[in-house]
PDB file of C-alpha atoms and ligand atoms in Angstrom:
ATOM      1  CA  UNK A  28     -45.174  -5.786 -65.954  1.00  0.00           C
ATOM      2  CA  UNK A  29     -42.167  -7.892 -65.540  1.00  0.00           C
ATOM      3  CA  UNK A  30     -42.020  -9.935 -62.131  1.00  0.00           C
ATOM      4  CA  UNK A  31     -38.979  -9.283 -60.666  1.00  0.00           C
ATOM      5  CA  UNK A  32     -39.010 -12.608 -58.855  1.00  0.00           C
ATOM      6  CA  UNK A  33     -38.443 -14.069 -62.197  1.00  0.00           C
ATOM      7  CA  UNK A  34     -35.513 -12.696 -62.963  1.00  0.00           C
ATOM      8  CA  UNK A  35     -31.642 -13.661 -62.356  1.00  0.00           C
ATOM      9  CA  UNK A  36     -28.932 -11.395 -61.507  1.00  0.00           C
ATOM     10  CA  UNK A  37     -27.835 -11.249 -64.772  1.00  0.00           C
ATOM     11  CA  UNK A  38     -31.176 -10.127 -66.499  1.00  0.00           C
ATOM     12  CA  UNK A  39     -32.034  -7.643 -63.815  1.00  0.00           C
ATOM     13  CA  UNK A  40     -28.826  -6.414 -64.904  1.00  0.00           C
ATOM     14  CA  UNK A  41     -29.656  -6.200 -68.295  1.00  0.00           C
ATOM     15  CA  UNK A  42     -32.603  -4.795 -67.815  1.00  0.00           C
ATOM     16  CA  UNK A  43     -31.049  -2.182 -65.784  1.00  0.00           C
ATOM     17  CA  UNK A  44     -28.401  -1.468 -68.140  1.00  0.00           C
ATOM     18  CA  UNK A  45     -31.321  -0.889 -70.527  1.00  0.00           C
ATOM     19  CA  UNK A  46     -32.663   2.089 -68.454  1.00  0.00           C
ATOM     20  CA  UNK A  47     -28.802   3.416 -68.283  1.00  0.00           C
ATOM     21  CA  UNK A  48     -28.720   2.468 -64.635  1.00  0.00           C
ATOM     22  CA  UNK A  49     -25.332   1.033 -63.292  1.00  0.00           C
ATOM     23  CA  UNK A  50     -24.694  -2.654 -62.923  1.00  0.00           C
ATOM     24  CA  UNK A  51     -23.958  -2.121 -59.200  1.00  0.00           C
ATOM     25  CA  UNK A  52     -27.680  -1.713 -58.653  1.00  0.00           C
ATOM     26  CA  UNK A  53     -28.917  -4.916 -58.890  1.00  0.00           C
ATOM     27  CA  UNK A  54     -27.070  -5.934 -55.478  1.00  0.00           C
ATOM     28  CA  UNK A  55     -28.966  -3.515 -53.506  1.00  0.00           C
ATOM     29  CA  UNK A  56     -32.018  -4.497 -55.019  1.00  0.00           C
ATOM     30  CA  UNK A  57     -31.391  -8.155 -54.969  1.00  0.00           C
ATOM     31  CA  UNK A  58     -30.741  -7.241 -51.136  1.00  0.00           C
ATOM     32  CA  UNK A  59     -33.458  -5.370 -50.303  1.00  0.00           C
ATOM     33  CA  UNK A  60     -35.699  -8.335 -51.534  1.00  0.00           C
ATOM     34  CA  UNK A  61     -34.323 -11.345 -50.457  1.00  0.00           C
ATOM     35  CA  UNK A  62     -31.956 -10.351 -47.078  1.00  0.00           C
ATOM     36  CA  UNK A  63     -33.914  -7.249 -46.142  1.00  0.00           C
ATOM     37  CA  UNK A  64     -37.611  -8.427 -47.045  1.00  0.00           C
ATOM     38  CA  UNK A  65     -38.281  -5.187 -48.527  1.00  0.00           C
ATOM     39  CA  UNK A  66     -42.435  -5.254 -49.696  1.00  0.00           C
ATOM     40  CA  UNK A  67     -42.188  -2.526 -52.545  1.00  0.00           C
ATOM     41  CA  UNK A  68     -40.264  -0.090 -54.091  1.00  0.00           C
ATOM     42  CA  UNK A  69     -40.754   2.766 -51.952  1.00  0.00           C
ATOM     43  CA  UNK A  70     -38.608   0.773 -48.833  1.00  0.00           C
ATOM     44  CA  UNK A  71     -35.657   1.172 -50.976  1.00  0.00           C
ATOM     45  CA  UNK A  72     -33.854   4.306 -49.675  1.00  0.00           C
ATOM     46  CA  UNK A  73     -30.627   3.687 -50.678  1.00  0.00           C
ATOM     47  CA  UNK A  74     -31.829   3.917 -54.710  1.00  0.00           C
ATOM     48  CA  UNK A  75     -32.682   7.294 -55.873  1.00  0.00           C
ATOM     49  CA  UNK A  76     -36.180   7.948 -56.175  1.00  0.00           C
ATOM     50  CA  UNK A  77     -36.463   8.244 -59.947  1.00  0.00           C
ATOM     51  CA  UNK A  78     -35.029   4.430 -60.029  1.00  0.00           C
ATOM     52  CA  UNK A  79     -37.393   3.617 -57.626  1.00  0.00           C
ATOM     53  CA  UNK A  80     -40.536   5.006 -59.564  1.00  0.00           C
ATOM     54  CA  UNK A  81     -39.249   3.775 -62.963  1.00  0.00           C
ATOM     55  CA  UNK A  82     -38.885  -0.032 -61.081  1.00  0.00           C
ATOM     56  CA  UNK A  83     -42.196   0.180 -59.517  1.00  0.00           C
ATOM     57  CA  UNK A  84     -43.518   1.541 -63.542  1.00  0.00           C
ATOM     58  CA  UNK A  85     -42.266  -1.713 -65.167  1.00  0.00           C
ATOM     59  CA  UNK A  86     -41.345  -4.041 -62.096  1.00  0.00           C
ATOM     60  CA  UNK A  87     -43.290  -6.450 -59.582  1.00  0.00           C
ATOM     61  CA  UNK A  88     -42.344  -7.779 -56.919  1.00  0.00           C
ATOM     62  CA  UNK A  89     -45.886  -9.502 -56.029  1.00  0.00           C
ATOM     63  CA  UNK A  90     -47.854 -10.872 -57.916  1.00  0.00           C
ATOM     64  CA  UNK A  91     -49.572 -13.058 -56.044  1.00  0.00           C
ATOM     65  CA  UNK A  92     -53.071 -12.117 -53.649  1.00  0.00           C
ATOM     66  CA  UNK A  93     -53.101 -13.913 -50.503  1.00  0.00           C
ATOM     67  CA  UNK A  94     -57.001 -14.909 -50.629  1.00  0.00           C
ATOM     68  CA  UNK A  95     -56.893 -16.437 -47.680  1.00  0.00           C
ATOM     69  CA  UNK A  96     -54.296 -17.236 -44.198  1.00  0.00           C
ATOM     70  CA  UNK A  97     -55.270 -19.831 -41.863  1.00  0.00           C
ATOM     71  CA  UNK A  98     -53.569 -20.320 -38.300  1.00  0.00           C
ATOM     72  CA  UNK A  99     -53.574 -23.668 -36.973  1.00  0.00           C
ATOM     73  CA  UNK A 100     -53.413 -23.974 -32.717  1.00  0.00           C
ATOM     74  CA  UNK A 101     -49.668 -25.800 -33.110  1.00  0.00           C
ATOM     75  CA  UNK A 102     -47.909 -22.362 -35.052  1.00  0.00           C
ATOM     76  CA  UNK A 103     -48.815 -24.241 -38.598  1.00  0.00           C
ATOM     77  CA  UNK A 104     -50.260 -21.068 -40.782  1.00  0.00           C
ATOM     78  CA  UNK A 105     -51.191 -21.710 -44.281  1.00  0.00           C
ATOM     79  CA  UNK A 106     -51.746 -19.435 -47.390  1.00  0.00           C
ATOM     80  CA  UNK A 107     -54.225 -19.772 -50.323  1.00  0.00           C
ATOM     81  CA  UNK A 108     -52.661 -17.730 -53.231  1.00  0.00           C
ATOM     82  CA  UNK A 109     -54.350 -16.360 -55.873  1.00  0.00           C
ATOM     83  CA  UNK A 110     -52.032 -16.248 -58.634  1.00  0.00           C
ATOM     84  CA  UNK A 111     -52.438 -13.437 -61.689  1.00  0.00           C
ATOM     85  CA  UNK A 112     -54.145 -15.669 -63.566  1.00  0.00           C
ATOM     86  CA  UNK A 113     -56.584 -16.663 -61.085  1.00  0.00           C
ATOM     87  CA  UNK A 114     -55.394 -20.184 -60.095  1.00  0.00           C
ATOM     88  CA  UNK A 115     -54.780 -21.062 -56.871  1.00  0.00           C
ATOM     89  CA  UNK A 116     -52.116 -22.694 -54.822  1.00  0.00           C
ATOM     90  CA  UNK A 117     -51.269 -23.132 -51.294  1.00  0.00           C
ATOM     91  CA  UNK A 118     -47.679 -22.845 -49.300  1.00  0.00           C
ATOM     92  CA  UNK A 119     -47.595 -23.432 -45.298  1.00  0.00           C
ATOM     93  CA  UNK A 120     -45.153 -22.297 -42.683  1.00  0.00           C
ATOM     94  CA  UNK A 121     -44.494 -25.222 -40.074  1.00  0.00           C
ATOM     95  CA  UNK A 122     -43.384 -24.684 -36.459  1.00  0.00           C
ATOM     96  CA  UNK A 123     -41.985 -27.226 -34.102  1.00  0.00           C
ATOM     97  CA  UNK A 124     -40.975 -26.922 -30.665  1.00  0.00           C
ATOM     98  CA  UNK A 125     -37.450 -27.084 -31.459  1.00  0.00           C
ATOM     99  CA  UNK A 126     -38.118 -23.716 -32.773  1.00  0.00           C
ATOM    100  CA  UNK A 127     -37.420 -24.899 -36.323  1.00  0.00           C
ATOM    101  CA  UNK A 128     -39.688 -22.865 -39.088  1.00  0.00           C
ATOM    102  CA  UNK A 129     -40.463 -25.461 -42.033  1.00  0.00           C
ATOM    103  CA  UNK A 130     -42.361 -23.659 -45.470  1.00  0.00           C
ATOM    104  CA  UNK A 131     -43.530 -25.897 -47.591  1.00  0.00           C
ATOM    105  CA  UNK A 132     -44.309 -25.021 -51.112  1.00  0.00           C
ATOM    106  CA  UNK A 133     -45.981 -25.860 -54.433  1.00  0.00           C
ATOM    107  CA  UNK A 134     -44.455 -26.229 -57.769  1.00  0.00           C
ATOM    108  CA  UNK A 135     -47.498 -26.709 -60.183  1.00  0.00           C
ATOM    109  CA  UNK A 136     -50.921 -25.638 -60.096  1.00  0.00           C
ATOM    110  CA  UNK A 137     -52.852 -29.530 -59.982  1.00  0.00           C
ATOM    111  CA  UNK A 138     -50.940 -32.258 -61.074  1.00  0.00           C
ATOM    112  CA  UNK A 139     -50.738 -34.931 -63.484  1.00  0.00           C
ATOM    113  CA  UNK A 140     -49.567 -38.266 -60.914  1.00  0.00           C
ATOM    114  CA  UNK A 141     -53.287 -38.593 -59.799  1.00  0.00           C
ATOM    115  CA  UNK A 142     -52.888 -40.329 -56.488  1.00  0.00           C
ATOM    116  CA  UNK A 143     -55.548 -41.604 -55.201  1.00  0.00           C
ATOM    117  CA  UNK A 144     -55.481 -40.158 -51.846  1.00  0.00           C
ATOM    118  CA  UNK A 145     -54.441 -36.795 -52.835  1.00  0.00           C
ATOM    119  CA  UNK A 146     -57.393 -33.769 -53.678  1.00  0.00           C
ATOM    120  CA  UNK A 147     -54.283 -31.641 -55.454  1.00  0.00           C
ATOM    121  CA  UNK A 148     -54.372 -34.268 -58.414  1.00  0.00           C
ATOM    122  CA  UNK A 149     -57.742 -34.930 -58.668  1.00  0.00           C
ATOM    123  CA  UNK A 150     -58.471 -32.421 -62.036  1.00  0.00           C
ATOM    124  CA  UNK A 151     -55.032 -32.866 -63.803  1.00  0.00           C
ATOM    125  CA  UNK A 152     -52.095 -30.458 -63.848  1.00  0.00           C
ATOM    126  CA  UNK A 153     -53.492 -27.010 -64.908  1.00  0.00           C
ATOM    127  CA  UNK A 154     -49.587 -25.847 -65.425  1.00  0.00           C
ATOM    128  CA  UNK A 155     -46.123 -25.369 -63.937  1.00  0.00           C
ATOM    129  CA  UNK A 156     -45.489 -22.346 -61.619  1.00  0.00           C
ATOM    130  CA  UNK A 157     -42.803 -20.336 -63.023  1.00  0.00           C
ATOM    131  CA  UNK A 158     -39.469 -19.340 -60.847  1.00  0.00           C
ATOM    132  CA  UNK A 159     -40.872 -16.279 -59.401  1.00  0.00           C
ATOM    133  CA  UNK A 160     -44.164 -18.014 -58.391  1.00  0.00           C
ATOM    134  CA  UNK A 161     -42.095 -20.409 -56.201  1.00  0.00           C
ATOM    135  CA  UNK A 162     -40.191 -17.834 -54.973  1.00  0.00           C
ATOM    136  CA  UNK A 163     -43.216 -15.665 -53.927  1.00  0.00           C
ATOM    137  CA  UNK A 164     -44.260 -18.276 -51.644  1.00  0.00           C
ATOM    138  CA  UNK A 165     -41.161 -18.703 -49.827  1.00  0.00           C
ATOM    139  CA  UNK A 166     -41.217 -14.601 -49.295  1.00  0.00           C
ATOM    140  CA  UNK A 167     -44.933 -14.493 -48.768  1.00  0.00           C
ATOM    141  CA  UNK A 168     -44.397 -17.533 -45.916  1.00  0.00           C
ATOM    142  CA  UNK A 169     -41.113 -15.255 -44.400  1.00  0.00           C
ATOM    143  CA  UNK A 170     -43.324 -12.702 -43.617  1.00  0.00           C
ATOM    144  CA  UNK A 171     -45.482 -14.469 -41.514  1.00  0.00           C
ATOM    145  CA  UNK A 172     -42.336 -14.972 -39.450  1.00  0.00           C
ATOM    146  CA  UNK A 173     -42.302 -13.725 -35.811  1.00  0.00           C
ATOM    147  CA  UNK A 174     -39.623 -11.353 -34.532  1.00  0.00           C
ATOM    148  CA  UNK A 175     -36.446 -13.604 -34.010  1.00  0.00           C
ATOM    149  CA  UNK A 176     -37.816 -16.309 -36.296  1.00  0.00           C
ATOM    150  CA  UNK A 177     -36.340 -17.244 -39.552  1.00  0.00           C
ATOM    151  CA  UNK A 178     -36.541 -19.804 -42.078  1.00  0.00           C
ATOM    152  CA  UNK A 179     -34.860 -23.274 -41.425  1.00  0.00           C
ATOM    153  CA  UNK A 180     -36.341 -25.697 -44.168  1.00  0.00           C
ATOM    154  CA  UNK A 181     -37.931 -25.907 -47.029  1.00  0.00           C
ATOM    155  CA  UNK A 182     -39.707 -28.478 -48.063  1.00  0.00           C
ATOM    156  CA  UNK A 183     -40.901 -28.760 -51.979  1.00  0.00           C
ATOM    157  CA  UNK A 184     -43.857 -30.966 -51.034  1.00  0.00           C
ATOM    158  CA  UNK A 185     -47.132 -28.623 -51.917  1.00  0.00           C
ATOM    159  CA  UNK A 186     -49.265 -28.602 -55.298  1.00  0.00           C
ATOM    160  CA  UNK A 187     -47.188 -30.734 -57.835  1.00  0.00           C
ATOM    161  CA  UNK A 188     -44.393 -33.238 -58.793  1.00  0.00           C
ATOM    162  CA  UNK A 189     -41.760 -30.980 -58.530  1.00  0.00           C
ATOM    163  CA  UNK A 190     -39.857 -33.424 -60.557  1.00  0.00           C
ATOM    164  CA  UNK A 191     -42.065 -32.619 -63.785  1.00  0.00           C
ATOM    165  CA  UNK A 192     -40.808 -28.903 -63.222  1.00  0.00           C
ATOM    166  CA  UNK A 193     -37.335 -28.955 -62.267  1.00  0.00           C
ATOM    167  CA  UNK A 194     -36.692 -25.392 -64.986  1.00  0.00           C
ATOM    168  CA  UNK A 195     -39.113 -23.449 -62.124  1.00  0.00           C
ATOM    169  CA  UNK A 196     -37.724 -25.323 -59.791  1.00  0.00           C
ATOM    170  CA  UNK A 197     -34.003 -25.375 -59.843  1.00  0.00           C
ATOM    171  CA  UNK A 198     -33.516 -21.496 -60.502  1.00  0.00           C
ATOM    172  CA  UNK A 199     -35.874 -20.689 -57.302  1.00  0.00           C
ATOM    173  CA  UNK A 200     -33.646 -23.283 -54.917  1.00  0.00           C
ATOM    174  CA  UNK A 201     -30.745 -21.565 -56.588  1.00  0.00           C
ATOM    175  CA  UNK A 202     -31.740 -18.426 -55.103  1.00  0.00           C
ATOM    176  CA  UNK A 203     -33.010 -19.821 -51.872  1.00  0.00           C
ATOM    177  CA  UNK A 204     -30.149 -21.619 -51.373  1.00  0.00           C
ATOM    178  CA  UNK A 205     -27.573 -18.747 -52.168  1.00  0.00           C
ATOM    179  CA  UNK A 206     -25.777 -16.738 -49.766  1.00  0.00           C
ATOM    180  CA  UNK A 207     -27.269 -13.541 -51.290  1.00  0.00           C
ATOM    181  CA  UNK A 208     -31.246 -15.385 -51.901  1.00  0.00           C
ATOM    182  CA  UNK A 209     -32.832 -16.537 -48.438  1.00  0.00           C
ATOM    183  CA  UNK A 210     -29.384 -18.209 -47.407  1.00  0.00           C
ATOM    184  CA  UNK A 211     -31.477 -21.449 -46.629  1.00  0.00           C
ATOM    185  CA  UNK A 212     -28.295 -24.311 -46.594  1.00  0.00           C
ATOM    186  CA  UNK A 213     -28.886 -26.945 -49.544  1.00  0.00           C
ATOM    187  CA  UNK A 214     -28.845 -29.520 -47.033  1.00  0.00           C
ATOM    188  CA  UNK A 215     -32.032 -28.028 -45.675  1.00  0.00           C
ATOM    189  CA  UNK A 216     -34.123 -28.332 -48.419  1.00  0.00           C
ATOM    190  CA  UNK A 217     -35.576 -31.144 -49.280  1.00  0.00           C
ATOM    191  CA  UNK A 218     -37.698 -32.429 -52.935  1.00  0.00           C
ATOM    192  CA  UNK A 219     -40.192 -34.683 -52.166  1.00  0.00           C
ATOM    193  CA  UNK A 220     -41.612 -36.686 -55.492  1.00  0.00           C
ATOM    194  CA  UNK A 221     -43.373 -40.089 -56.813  1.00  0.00           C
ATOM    195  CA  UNK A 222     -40.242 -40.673 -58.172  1.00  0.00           C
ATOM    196  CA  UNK A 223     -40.304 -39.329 -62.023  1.00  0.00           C
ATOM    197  CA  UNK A 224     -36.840 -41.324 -63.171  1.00  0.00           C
ATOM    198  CA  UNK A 225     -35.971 -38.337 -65.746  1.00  0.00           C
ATOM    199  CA  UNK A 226     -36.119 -35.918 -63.014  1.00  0.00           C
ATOM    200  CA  UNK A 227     -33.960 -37.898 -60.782  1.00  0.00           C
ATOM    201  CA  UNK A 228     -31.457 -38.720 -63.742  1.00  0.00           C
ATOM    202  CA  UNK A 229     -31.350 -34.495 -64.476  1.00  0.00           C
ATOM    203  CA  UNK A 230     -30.662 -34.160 -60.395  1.00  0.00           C
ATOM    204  CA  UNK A 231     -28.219 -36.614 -60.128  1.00  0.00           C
ATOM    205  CA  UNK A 232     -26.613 -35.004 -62.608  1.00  0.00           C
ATOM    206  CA  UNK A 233     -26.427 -31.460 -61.787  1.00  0.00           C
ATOM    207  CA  UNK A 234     -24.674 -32.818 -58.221  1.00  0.00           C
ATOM    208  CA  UNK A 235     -26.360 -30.702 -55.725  1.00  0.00           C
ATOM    209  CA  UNK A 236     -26.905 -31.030 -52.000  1.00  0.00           C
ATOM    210  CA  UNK A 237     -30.882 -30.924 -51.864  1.00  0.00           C
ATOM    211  CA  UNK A 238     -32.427 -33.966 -50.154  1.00  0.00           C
ATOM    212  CA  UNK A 239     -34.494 -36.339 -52.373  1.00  0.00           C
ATOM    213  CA  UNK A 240     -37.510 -37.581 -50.297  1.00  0.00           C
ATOM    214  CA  UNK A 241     -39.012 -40.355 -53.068  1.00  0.00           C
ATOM    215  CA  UNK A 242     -42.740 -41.042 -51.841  1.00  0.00           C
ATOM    216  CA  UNK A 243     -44.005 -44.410 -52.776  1.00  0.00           C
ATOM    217  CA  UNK A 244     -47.501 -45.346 -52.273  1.00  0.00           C
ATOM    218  CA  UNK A 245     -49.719 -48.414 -52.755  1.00  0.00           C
ATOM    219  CA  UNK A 246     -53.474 -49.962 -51.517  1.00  0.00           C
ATOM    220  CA  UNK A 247     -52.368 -52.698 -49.637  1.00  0.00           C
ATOM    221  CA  UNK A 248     -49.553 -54.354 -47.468  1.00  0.00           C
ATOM    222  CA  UNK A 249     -48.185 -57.010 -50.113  1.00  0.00           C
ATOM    223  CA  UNK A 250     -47.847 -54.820 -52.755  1.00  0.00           C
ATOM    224  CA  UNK A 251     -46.399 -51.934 -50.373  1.00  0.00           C
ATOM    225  CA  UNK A 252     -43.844 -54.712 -49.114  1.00  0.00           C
ATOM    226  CA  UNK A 253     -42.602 -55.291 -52.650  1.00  0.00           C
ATOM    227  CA  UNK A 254     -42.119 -51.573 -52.975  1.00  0.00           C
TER     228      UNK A 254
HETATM  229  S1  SF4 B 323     -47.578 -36.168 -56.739  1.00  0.00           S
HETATM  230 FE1  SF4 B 323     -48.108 -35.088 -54.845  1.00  0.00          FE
HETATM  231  S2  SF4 B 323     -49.465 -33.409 -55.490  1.00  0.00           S
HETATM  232 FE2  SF4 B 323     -49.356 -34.870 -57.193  1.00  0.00          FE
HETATM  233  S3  SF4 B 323     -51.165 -36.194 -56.920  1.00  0.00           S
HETATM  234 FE3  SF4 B 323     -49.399 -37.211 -55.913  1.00  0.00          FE
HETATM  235  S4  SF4 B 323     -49.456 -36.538 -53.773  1.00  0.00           S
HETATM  236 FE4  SF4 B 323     -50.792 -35.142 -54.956  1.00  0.00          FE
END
């Protein structure tokens, strides 16, 4: 199965064309996902049902398990995902009582910076999370969403330097940050990282409007006042 989170516009279109289904397609689907928060195949009633049964044949949209969703007494909920190869990860969904609706999400499964206060580091980075694996948290958070509620950050701040996986990265912000992704503004989202200097070279490049948040840590007061 492919996982349709992982594709672009352009290969769903490809894919598509592959199955002699017009190019138009993709928008509908690509809206039924991302603006309409469609769950499977079935919701889409505007594609004719053979489309819809050869999508859900070679298409997924999840492919993630939610093993577990805890609820916090201040609106925080957070999810433990099982992804398909059995490693696990964890997004959140942060409220605050300006009614803002924070997710937070992972972009590797462990991680290599080791720091010493953090558990997520403690066995080494397993591997990256692809595109789509990003992506799935940010849907699988919207849906814990209350009527009236939407998404108003996002901060990349989970499992992972996000810096050492800027190719998942990127592409999932891309579509987050797109009119016709989640439509969250670039100036809402916000990287958080140790600081990786290649990673902030390759972002400084590319010119976008994400925040940087660089977190720098140390044991004790003189050598965090040099820092
Ligand atoms: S970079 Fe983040 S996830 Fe990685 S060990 Fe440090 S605090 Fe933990």
């Amino acid at each position: 199965m492919i996982h349709l989170l992982d594709q672009t516009p352009e290969q769903l279109q490809a894919w598509l064309a592959g199955h002699g289904v017009p190019g138009y397609r993709v928008r509908q689907v690509w809206q039924w996902i991302y603006a309409r928060g469609a769950d499977n195949f079935d919701q889409m009633t505007d594609l004719p049902g053979e489309l819809r049964q050869r999508l859900a044949a070679e298409l997924a949209i999840w492919e993630t398990r939610v093993a577990a969703h805890h609820k916090a007494d201040d609106g925080a909920e957070k999810l433990l995902l099982e992804l398909a190869d059995g490693e696990r990860i964890e997004c959140v969904l942060l409220r605050d009582d300006r009614g803002h609706c924070t997710i937070c999400v992972s972009t590797q499964v462990g991680c290599a910076m080791g720091c010493a206060f953090c558990a997520s580091g403690m066995d080494g980075l397993v591997r990256n999370l692809s595109t789509g694996e990003i992506l799935e948290q940010m849907l699988r958070l919207r849906q814990c969403l209350a009527e009236g509620e939407r998404i108003s950050h996002i901060v990349v701040m989970g499992m992972g330097e996000p810096l050492a996986n800027l190719d998942g990265l990127l592409p999932a912000l891309a579509v987050a940050s797109s009119r016709d992704g989640l439509g969250i503004g670039a100036r809402r989202i916000t990287i958080s990282t140790v600081g990786l200097p290649a990673g902030i070279h390759r972002l400084a490049g590319l010119n976008l409007q994400y925040h940087l948040a660089v977190s720098l840590h140390a044991a004790d007061d003189a050598l965090r006042d040099r820092l």
